[in-house]
Amino acid sequence: MRDAGNISAVATMHPDYMGFIFYPPSPRYCSGLKPDLVEFLPGDIMPVAVTVDMSESAIISLVEEYGFKAVQLHGNESPELCGRLIDRGLTVLKAISIKGKESLRRVNDYAGAVSLFVFDTATPSKGGSGLKFDWGILEGADLTTDFLLSGGIGPEDKEKILEFDHPHFIGVDLNSRFEIAPGIKDVGLLRGFMKANF
């Protein structure tokens, strides 16, 4: 999210989380975002600073400037860094790129150090690819931390989402397939999807 009007429109649907990408190579980079757009979101929406391999001091500066209570780490951040951010009272979402079952080995490294996992599709870029991975990899996986499904989820996936079963599956990350342009959500598409499913 990065456009004031679009942020306000999406906020009327009260998603649990709203992401703001602070990664310059991303076409969704929210350069110049005003802190009040984050601070004045309804209290039931948790704004999330999405970063990629940002230093700990830079993450803390970002959190303090915008008032973020949550960060999503989308790079090679260490479990130790995640743990220190948790100790600061932040909700920490750690993105794990999934290519095959072997990708789940990384999950064990972060046990107890993150609040949520975001399972995304492994690609050369950092998210926003519009591509899905095989969710069957997660069904039956011995996971003990709640997670979101991410990566190429679109309106046509509603039945598949409702059929997906894992005790720690708590939601989906809706991004590129619900946009009219990078960082600008299609409000009608989002509203229809959320009403139909959740």
JSON list of C-alpha atoms in Angstrom, two decimals:
[
{"chain": "A", "resi": 1, "resn": "MET", "atom": "CA", "xyz": [0.00, 0.00, 0.00]},
{"chain": "A", "resi": 2, "resn": "ARG", "atom": "CA", "xyz": [1.25, 3.51, -0.77]},
{"chain": "A", "resi": 3, "resn": "ASP", "atom": "CA", "xyz": [-1.56, 5.71, -2.10]},
{"chain": "A", "resi": 4, "resn": "ALA", "atom": "CA", "xyz": [-3.57, 7.68, 0.49]},
{"chain": "A", "resi": 5, "resn": "GLY", "atom": "CA", "xyz": [-6.96, 7.18, -1.17]},
{"chain": "A", "resi": 6, "resn": "ASN", "atom": "CA", "xyz": [-6.35, 3.50, -1.82]},
{"chain": "A", "resi": 7, "resn": "ILE", "atom": "CA", "xyz": [-5.18, 2.96, 1.76]},
{"chain": "A", "resi": 8, "resn": "SER", "atom": "CA", "xyz": [-8.38, 4.57, 3.08]},
{"chain": "A", "resi": 9, "resn": "ALA", "atom": "CA", "xyz": [-10.58, 2.52, 0.76]},
{"chain": "A", "resi": 10, "resn": "VAL", "atom": "CA", "xyz": [-8.96, -0.79, 1.67]},
{"chain": "A", "resi": 11, "resn": "ALA", "atom": "CA", "xyz": [-9.09, 0.14, 5.37]},
{"chain": "A", "resi": 12, "resn": "THR", "atom": "CA", "xyz": [-12.90, 0.19, 5.18]},
{"chain": "A", "resi": 13, "resn": "MET", "atom": "CA", "xyz": [-12.74, -3.59, 4.70]},
{"chain": "A", "resi": 14, "resn": "HIS", "atom": "CA", "xyz": [-10.77, -4.01, 7.94]},
{"chain": "A", "resi": 15, "resn": "PRO", "atom": "CA", "xyz": [-8.10, -6.51, 6.90]},
{"chain": "A", "resi": 16, "resn": "ASP", "atom": "CA", "xyz": [-6.11, -7.91, 9.82]},
{"chain": "A", "resi": 17, "resn": "TYR", "atom": "CA", "xyz": [-2.84, -6.63, 8.37]},
{"chain": "A", "resi": 18, "resn": "MET", "atom": "CA", "xyz": [-1.85, -3.96, 5.87]},
{"chain": "A", "resi": 19, "resn": "GLY", "atom": "CA", "xyz": [1.65, -4.08, 4.37]},
{"chain": "A", "resi": 20, "resn": "PHE", "atom": "CA", "xyz": [3.91, -1.18, 3.42]},
{"chain": "A", "resi": 21, "resn": "ILE", "atom": "CA", "xyz": [6.98, -2.17, 1.40]},
{"chain": "A", "resi": 22, "resn": "PHE", "atom": "CA", "xyz": [10.26, -0.44, 2.24]},
{"chain": "A", "resi": 23, "resn": "TYR", "atom": "CA", "xyz": [12.41, -2.12, -0.38]},
{"chain": "A", "resi": 24, "resn": "PRO", "atom": "CA", "xyz": [13.55, 0.28, -3.14]},
{"chain": "A", "resi": 25, "resn": "PRO", "atom": "CA", "xyz": [13.83, -2.33, -5.96]},
{"chain": "A", "resi": 26, "resn": "SER", "atom": "CA", "xyz": [10.16, -3.27, -5.51]},
{"chain": "A", "resi": 27, "resn": "PRO", "atom": "CA", "xyz": [7.62, -1.65, -7.85]},
{"chain": "A", "resi": 28, "resn": "ARG", "atom": "CA", "xyz": [5.47, -1.36, -4.70]},
{"chain": "A", "resi": 29, "resn": "TYR", "atom": "CA", "xyz": [8.08, 0.63, -2.77]},
{"chain": "A", "resi": 30, "resn": "CYS", "atom": "CA", "xyz": [6.23, 3.22, -0.65]},
{"chain": "A", "resi": 31, "resn": "SER", "atom": "CA", "xyz": [8.79, 5.99, -1.08]},
{"chain": "A", "resi": 32, "resn": "GLY", "atom": "CA", "xyz": [7.68, 9.22, 0.57]},
{"chain": "A", "resi": 33, "resn": "LEU", "atom": "CA", "xyz": [4.90, 7.57, 2.58]},
{"chain": "A", "resi": 34, "resn": "LYS", "atom": "CA", "xyz": [3.61, 9.98, 5.22]},
{"chain": "A", "resi": 35, "resn": "PRO", "atom": "CA", "xyz": [3.61, 8.57, 8.77]},
{"chain": "A", "resi": 36, "resn": "ASP", "atom": "CA", "xyz": [0.06, 9.76, 9.44]},
{"chain": "A", "resi": 37, "resn": "LEU", "atom": "CA", "xyz": [-1.28, 7.38, 6.79]},
{"chain": "A", "resi": 38, "resn": "VAL", "atom": "CA", "xyz": [-0.03, 4.54, 8.98]},
{"chain": "A", "resi": 39, "resn": "GLU", "atom": "CA", "xyz": [-0.73, 6.06, 12.39]},
{"chain": "A", "resi": 40, "resn": "PHE", "atom": "CA", "xyz": [-4.39, 6.82, 11.69]},
{"chain": "A", "resi": 41, "resn": "LEU", "atom": "CA", "xyz": [-5.42, 3.39, 10.46]},
{"chain": "A", "resi": 42, "resn": "PRO", "atom": "CA", "xyz": [-8.31, 1.83, 12.43]},
{"chain": "A", "resi": 43, "resn": "GLY", "atom": "CA", "xyz": [-7.10, 0.07, 15.56]},
{"chain": "A", "resi": 44, "resn": "ASP", "atom": "CA", "xyz": [-8.16, -3.37, 14.33]},
{"chain": "A", "resi": 45, "resn": "ILE", "atom": "CA", "xyz": [-5.74, -3.17, 11.37]},
{"chain": "A", "resi": 46, "resn": "MET", "atom": "CA", "xyz": [-2.09, -3.92, 12.11]},
{"chain": "A", "resi": 47, "resn": "PRO", "atom": "CA", "xyz": [0.20, -1.99, 9.74]},
{"chain": "A", "resi": 48, "resn": "VAL", "atom": "CA", "xyz": [3.26, -4.00, 8.74]},
{"chain": "A", "resi": 49, "resn": "ALA", "atom": "CA", "xyz": [6.62, -2.64, 7.58]},
{"chain": "A", "resi": 50, "resn": "VAL", "atom": "CA", "xyz": [7.88, -5.04, 4.90]},
{"chain": "A", "resi": 51, "resn": "THR", "atom": "CA", "xyz": [11.67, -5.04, 4.62]},
{"chain": "A", "resi": 52, "resn": "VAL", "atom": "CA", "xyz": [14.39, -7.04, 2.90]},
{"chain": "A", "resi": 53, "resn": "ASP", "atom": "CA", "xyz": [17.76, -7.52, 4.63]},
{"chain": "A", "resi": 54, "resn": "MET", "atom": "CA", "xyz": [17.50, -4.14, 6.34]},
{"chain": "A", "resi": 55, "resn": "SER", "atom": "CA", "xyz": [19.84, -3.58, 9.29]},
{"chain": "A", "resi": 56, "resn": "GLU", "atom": "CA", "xyz": [18.43, -3.83, 12.78]},
{"chain": "A", "resi": 57, "resn": "SER", "atom": "CA", "xyz": [19.02, -0.13, 13.44]},
{"chain": "A", "resi": 58, "resn": "ALA", "atom": "CA", "xyz": [17.25, 0.83, 10.20]},
{"chain": "A", "resi": 59, "resn": "ILE", "atom": "CA", "xyz": [14.26, -1.37, 11.11]},
{"chain": "A", "resi": 60, "resn": "ILE", "atom": "CA", "xyz": [14.02, 0.25, 14.54]},
{"chain": "A", "resi": 61, "resn": "SER", "atom": "CA", "xyz": [14.22, 3.74, 12.98]},
{"chain": "A", "resi": 62, "resn": "LEU", "atom": "CA", "xyz": [11.41, 2.80, 10.59]},
{"chain": "A", "resi": 63, "resn": "VAL", "atom": "CA", "xyz": [9.28, 1.45, 13.42]},
{"chain": "A", "resi": 64, "resn": "GLU", "atom": "CA", "xyz": [9.80, 4.59, 15.48]},
{"chain": "A", "resi": 65, "resn": "GLU", "atom": "CA", "xyz": [9.14, 6.98, 12.60]},
{"chain": "A", "resi": 66, "resn": "TYR", "atom": "CA", "xyz": [5.87, 5.37, 11.51]},
{"chain": "A", "resi": 67, "resn": "GLY", "atom": "CA", "xyz": [4.66, 3.72, 14.70]},
{"chain": "A", "resi": 68, "resn": "PHE", "atom": "CA", "xyz": [4.70, 0.22, 13.24]},
{"chain": "A", "resi": 69, "resn": "LYS", "atom": "CA", "xyz": [3.89, -2.60, 15.65]},
{"chain": "A", "resi": 70, "resn": "ALA", "atom": "CA", "xyz": [4.78, -5.32, 13.14]},
{"chain": "A", "resi": 71, "resn": "VAL", "atom": "CA", "xyz": [7.52, -6.05, 10.63]},
{"chain": "A", "resi": 72, "resn": "GLN", "atom": "CA", "xyz": [7.68, -8.60, 7.83]},
{"chain": "A", "resi": 73, "resn": "LEU", "atom": "CA", "xyz": [11.20, -9.74, 7.05]},
{"chain": "A", "resi": 74, "resn": "HIS", "atom": "CA", "xyz": [11.50, -10.90, 3.48]},
{"chain": "A", "resi": 75, "resn": "GLY", "atom": "CA", "xyz": [15.23, -11.54, 3.13]},
{"chain": "A", "resi": 76, "resn": "ASN", "atom": "CA", "xyz": [17.91, -13.59, 4.87]},
{"chain": "A", "resi": 77, "resn": "GLU", "atom": "CA", "xyz": [17.40, -12.11, 8.32]},
{"chain": "A", "resi": 78, "resn": "SER", "atom": "CA", "xyz": [18.74, -14.31, 11.12]},
{"chain": "A", "resi": 79, "resn": "PRO", "atom": "CA", "xyz": [16.64, -15.96, 13.83]},
{"chain": "A", "resi": 80, "resn": "GLU", "atom": "CA", "xyz": [18.66, -13.91, 16.32]},
{"chain": "A", "resi": 81, "resn": "LEU", "atom": "CA", "xyz": [17.54, -10.65, 14.72]},
{"chain": "A", "resi": 82, "resn": "CYS", "atom": "CA", "xyz": [13.94, -11.85, 14.69]},
{"chain": "A", "resi": 83, "resn": "GLY", "atom": "CA", "xyz": [14.20, -12.71, 18.37]},
{"chain": "A", "resi": 84, "resn": "ARG", "atom": "CA", "xyz": [15.57, -9.30, 19.29]},
{"chain": "A", "resi": 85, "resn": "LEU", "atom": "CA", "xyz": [12.70, -7.60, 17.46]},
{"chain": "A", "resi": 86, "resn": "ILE", "atom": "CA", "xyz": [10.22, -9.83, 19.30]},
{"chain": "A", "resi": 87, "resn": "ASP", "atom": "CA", "xyz": [11.90, -8.79, 22.57]},
{"chain": "A", "resi": 88, "resn": "ARG", "atom": "CA", "xyz": [11.17, -5.16, 21.62]},
{"chain": "A", "resi": 89, "resn": "GLY", "atom": "CA", "xyz": [7.48, -6.01, 21.57]},
{"chain": "A", "resi": 90, "resn": "LEU", "atom": "CA", "xyz": [7.11, -6.19, 17.80]},
{"chain": "A", "resi": 91, "resn": "THR", "atom": "CA", "xyz": [5.05, -8.74, 15.92]},
{"chain": "A", "resi": 92, "resn": "VAL", "atom": "CA", "xyz": [7.51, -10.42, 13.54]},
{"chain": "A", "resi": 93, "resn": "LEU", "atom": "CA", "xyz": [6.37, -12.07, 10.33]},
{"chain": "A", "resi": 94, "resn": "LYS", "atom": "CA", "xyz": [9.12, -14.03, 8.59]},
{"chain": "A", "resi": 95, "resn": "ALA", "atom": "CA", "xyz": [8.73, -14.82, 4.92]},
{"chain": "A", "resi": 96, "resn": "ILE", "atom": "CA", "xyz": [9.99, -18.22, 3.82]},
{"chain": "A", "resi": 97, "resn": "SER", "atom": "CA", "xyz": [10.31, -18.90, 0.09]},
{"chain": "A", "resi": 98, "resn": "ILE", "atom": "CA", "xyz": [8.91, -22.31, -0.79]},
{"chain": "A", "resi": 99, "resn": "LYS", "atom": "CA", "xyz": [10.25, -24.32, -3.70]},
{"chain": "A", "resi": 100, "resn": "GLY", "atom": "CA", "xyz": [9.77, -27.86, -2.39]},
{"chain": "A", "resi": 101, "resn": "LYS", "atom": "CA", "xyz": [9.52, -29.75, 0.89]},
{"chain": "A", "resi": 102, "resn": "GLU", "atom": "CA", "xyz": [13.20, -29.09, 1.53]},
{"chain": "A", "resi": 103, "resn": "SER", "atom": "CA", "xyz": [12.36, -25.39, 1.91]},
{"chain": "A", "resi": 104, "resn": "LEU", "atom": "CA", "xyz": [10.57, -26.17, 5.18]},
{"chain": "A", "resi": 105, "resn": "ARG", "atom": "CA", "xyz": [13.90, -27.01, 6.83]},
{"chain": "A", "resi": 106, "resn": "ARG", "atom": "CA", "xyz": [14.44, -23.27, 7.31]},
{"chain": "A", "resi": 107, "resn": "VAL", "atom": "CA", "xyz": [11.32, -23.09, 9.46]},
{"chain": "A", "resi": 108, "resn": "ASN", "atom": "CA", "xyz": [12.97, -25.03, 12.28]},
{"chain": "A", "resi": 109, "resn": "ASP", "atom": "CA", "xyz": [15.73, -22.41, 12.50]},
{"chain": "A", "resi": 110, "resn": "TYR", "atom": "CA", "xyz": [13.16, -19.77, 13.47]},
{"chain": "A", "resi": 111, "resn": "ALA", "atom": "CA", "xyz": [11.21, -21.80, 16.04]},
{"chain": "A", "resi": 112, "resn": "GLY", "atom": "CA", "xyz": [10.26, -19.50, 18.90]},
{"chain": "A", "resi": 113, "resn": "ALA", "atom": "CA", "xyz": [11.81, -16.45, 17.21]},
{"chain": "A", "resi": 114, "resn": "VAL", "atom": "CA", "xyz": [8.89, -15.27, 15.06]},
{"chain": "A", "resi": 115, "resn": "SER", "atom": "CA", "xyz": [5.20, -14.50, 15.54]},
{"chain": "A", "resi": 116, "resn": "LEU", "atom": "CA", "xyz": [4.04, -15.74, 12.13]},
{"chain": "A", "resi": 117, "resn": "PHE", "atom": "CA", "xyz": [5.43, -17.24, 8.96]},
{"chain": "A", "resi": 118, "resn": "VAL", "atom": "CA", "xyz": [4.51, -16.02, 5.51]},
{"chain": "A", "resi": 119, "resn": "PHE", "atom": "CA", "xyz": [5.01, -18.86, 3.04]},
{"chain": "A", "resi": 120, "resn": "ASP", "atom": "CA", "xyz": [5.68, -17.37, -0.38]},
{"chain": "A", "resi": 121, "resn": "THR", "atom": "CA", "xyz": [6.73, -18.69, -3.77]},
{"chain": "A", "resi": 122, "resn": "ALA", "atom": "CA", "xyz": [10.46, -19.02, -4.37]},
{"chain": "A", "resi": 123, "resn": "THR", "atom": "CA", "xyz": [11.45, -16.70, -7.24]},
{"chain": "A", "resi": 124, "resn": "PRO", "atom": "CA", "xyz": [14.57, -14.73, -8.20]},
{"chain": "A", "resi": 125, "resn": "SER", "atom": "CA", "xyz": [12.80, -11.56, -7.00]},
{"chain": "A", "resi": 126, "resn": "LYS", "atom": "CA", "xyz": [11.51, -10.76, -3.50]},
{"chain": "A", "resi": 127, "resn": "GLY", "atom": "CA", "xyz": [7.76, -11.38, -3.69]},
{"chain": "A", "resi": 128, "resn": "GLY", "atom": "CA", "xyz": [5.07, -9.87, -5.88]},
{"chain": "A", "resi": 129, "resn": "SER", "atom": "CA", "xyz": [5.69, -12.45, -8.61]},
{"chain": "A", "resi": 130, "resn": "GLY", "atom": "CA", "xyz": [2.05, -13.50, -9.03]},
{"chain": "A", "resi": 131, "resn": "LEU", "atom": "CA", "xyz": [3.18, -17.14, -8.88]},
{"chain": "A", "resi": 132, "resn": "LYS", "atom": "CA", "xyz": [1.85, -19.88, -6.59]},
{"chain": "A", "resi": 133, "resn": "PHE", "atom": "CA", "xyz": [3.71, -22.76, -5.00]},
{"chain": "A", "resi": 134, "resn": "ASP", "atom": "CA", "xyz": [2.23, -26.19, -4.29]},
{"chain": "A", "resi": 135, "resn": "TRP", "atom": "CA", "xyz": [0.27, -25.74, -1.05]},
{"chain": "A", "resi": 136, "resn": "GLY", "atom": "CA", "xyz": [0.20, -29.51, -0.66]},
{"chain": "A", "resi": 137, "resn": "ILE", "atom": "CA", "xyz": [3.78, -29.21, 0.61]},
{"chain": "A", "resi": 138, "resn": "LEU", "atom": "CA", "xyz": [2.37, -27.67, 3.80]},
{"chain": "A", "resi": 139, "resn": "GLU", "atom": "CA", "xyz": [-0.54, -30.02, 4.41]},
{"chain": "A", "resi": 140, "resn": "GLY", "atom": "CA", "xyz": [0.59, -32.52, 7.00]},
{"chain": "A", "resi": 141, "resn": "ALA", "atom": "CA", "xyz": [3.83, -30.62, 7.67]},
{"chain": "A", "resi": 142, "resn": "ASP", "atom": "CA", "xyz": [4.86, -30.60, 11.33]},
{"chain": "A", "resi": 143, "resn": "LEU", "atom": "CA", "xyz": [4.55, -26.85, 11.91]},
{"chain": "A", "resi": 144, "resn": "THR", "atom": "CA", "xyz": [4.02, -25.27, 15.34]},
{"chain": "A", "resi": 145, "resn": "THR", "atom": "CA", "xyz": [3.79, -21.58, 14.38]},
{"chain": "A", "resi": 146, "resn": "ASP", "atom": "CA", "xyz": [0.83, -19.89, 12.69]},
{"chain": "A", "resi": 147, "resn": "PHE", "atom": "CA", "xyz": [1.27, -18.92, 9.05]},
{"chain": "A", "resi": 148, "resn": "LEU", "atom": "CA", "xyz": [-0.18, -17.06, 6.10]},
{"chain": "A", "resi": 149, "resn": "LEU", "atom": "CA", "xyz": [-0.26, -18.37, 2.55]},
{"chain": "A", "resi": 150, "resn": "SER", "atom": "CA", "xyz": [1.21, -15.96, 0.02]},
{"chain": "A", "resi": 151, "resn": "GLY", "atom": "CA", "xyz": [2.27, -15.94, -3.60]},
{"chain": "A", "resi": 152, "resn": "GLY", "atom": "CA", "xyz": [0.01, -15.43, -6.59]},
{"chain": "A", "resi": 153, "resn": "ILE", "atom": "CA", "xyz": [-3.30, -15.82, -4.75]},
{"chain": "A", "resi": 154, "resn": "GLY", "atom": "CA", "xyz": [-6.15, -14.53, -6.91]},
{"chain": "A", "resi": 155, "resn": "PRO", "atom": "CA", "xyz": [-9.95, -14.38, -6.91]},
{"chain": "A", "resi": 156, "resn": "GLU", "atom": "CA", "xyz": [-10.16, -17.79, -8.55]},
{"chain": "A", "resi": 157, "resn": "ASP", "atom": "CA", "xyz": [-8.48, -19.42, -5.52]},
{"chain": "A", "resi": 158, "resn": "LYS", "atom": "CA", "xyz": [-11.36, -18.97, -3.08]},
{"chain": "A", "resi": 159, "resn": "GLU", "atom": "CA", "xyz": [-12.49, -22.60, -3.11]},
{"chain": "A", "resi": 160, "resn": "LYS", "atom": "CA", "xyz": [-8.95, -23.90, -2.86]},
{"chain": "A", "resi": 161, "resn": "ILE", "atom": "CA", "xyz": [-8.30, -21.66, 0.16]},
{"chain": "A", "resi": 162, "resn": "LEU", "atom": "CA", "xyz": [-11.42, -22.89, 1.94]},
{"chain": "A", "resi": 163, "resn": "GLU", "atom": "CA", "xyz": [-10.37, -26.48, 1.29]},
{"chain": "A", "resi": 164, "resn": "PHE", "atom": "CA", "xyz": [-6.80, -26.00, 2.52]},
{"chain": "A", "resi": 165, "resn": "ASP", "atom": "CA", "xyz": [-6.36, -27.61, 5.91]},
{"chain": "A", "resi": 166, "resn": "HIS", "atom": "CA", "xyz": [-3.64, -27.09, 8.51]},
{"chain": "A", "resi": 167, "resn": "PRO", "atom": "CA", "xyz": [-4.13, -26.25, 12.21]},
{"chain": "A", "resi": 168, "resn": "HIS", "atom": "CA", "xyz": [-1.71, -23.31, 11.98]},
{"chain": "A", "resi": 169, "resn": "PHE", "atom": "CA", "xyz": [-3.08, -21.79, 8.76]},
{"chain": "A", "resi": 170, "resn": "ILE", "atom": "CA", "xyz": [-4.67, -18.46, 9.76]},
{"chain": "A", "resi": 171, "resn": "GLY", "atom": "CA", "xyz": [-5.02, -16.45, 6.56]},
{"chain": "A", "resi": 172, "resn": "VAL", "atom": "CA", "xyz": [-3.86, -15.34, 3.14]},
{"chain": "A", "resi": 173, "resn": "ASP", "atom": "CA", "xyz": [-1.71, -12.51, 1.83]},
{"chain": "A", "resi": 174, "resn": "LEU", "atom": "CA", "xyz": [-3.46, -10.79, -1.07]},
{"chain": "A", "resi": 175, "resn": "ASN", "atom": "CA", "xyz": [-1.17, -8.76, -3.28]},
{"chain": "A", "resi": 176, "resn": "SER", "atom": "CA", "xyz": [-0.38, -8.60, -6.99]},
{"chain": "A", "resi": 177, "resn": "ARG", "atom": "CA", "xyz": [-3.45, -10.49, -8.27]},
{"chain": "A", "resi": 178, "resn": "PHE", "atom": "CA", "xyz": [-5.69, -7.90, -6.59]},
{"chain": "A", "resi": 179, "resn": "GLU", "atom": "CA", "xyz": [-4.01, -4.83, -8.08]},
{"chain": "A", "resi": 180, "resn": "ILE", "atom": "CA", "xyz": [-4.82, -2.43, -10.87]},
{"chain": "A", "resi": 181, "resn": "ALA", "atom": "CA", "xyz": [-1.19, -1.22, -10.76]},
{"chain": "A", "resi": 182, "resn": "PRO", "atom": "CA", "xyz": [1.76, -2.10, -8.49]},
{"chain": "A", "resi": 183, "resn": "GLY", "atom": "CA", "xyz": [0.86, -0.98, -4.97]},
{"chain": "A", "resi": 184, "resn": "ILE", "atom": "CA", "xyz": [-2.70, 0.04, -5.92]},
{"chain": "A", "resi": 185, "resn": "LYS", "atom": "CA", "xyz": [-5.37, -2.47, -4.90]},
{"chain": "A", "resi": 186, "resn": "ASP", "atom": "CA", "xyz": [-8.55, -3.15, -6.87]},
{"chain": "A", "resi": 187, "resn": "VAL", "atom": "CA", "xyz": [-11.02, -2.32, -4.10]},
{"chain": "A", "resi": 188, "resn": "GLY", "atom": "CA", "xyz": [-14.00, -3.96, -5.80]},
{"chain": "A", "resi": 189, "resn": "LEU", "atom": "CA", "xyz": [-12.11, -7.18, -6.38]},
{"chain": "A", "resi": 190, "resn": "LEU", "atom": "CA", "xyz": [-10.91, -7.26, -2.78]},
{"chain": "A", "resi": 191, "resn": "ARG", "atom": "CA", "xyz": [-14.33, -6.52, -1.36]},
{"chain": "A", "resi": 192, "resn": "GLY", "atom": "CA", "xyz": [-16.00, -9.24, -3.42]},
{"chain": "A", "resi": 193, "resn": "PHE", "atom": "CA", "xyz": [-13.38, -11.78, -2.44]},
{"chain": "A", "resi": 194, "resn": "MET", "atom": "CA", "xyz": [-13.53, -11.00, 1.27]},
{"chain": "A", "resi": 195, "resn": "LYS", "atom": "CA", "xyz": [-17.32, -11.06, 1.39]},
{"chain": "A", "resi": 196, "resn": "ALA", "atom": "CA", "xyz": [-17.45, -14.37, -0.42]},
{"chain": "A", "resi": 197, "resn": "ASN", "atom": "CA", "xyz": [-14.96, -16.12, 1.84]},
{"chain": "A", "resi": 198, "resn": "PHE", "atom": "CA", "xyz": [-14.27, -14.53, 5.17]}
]
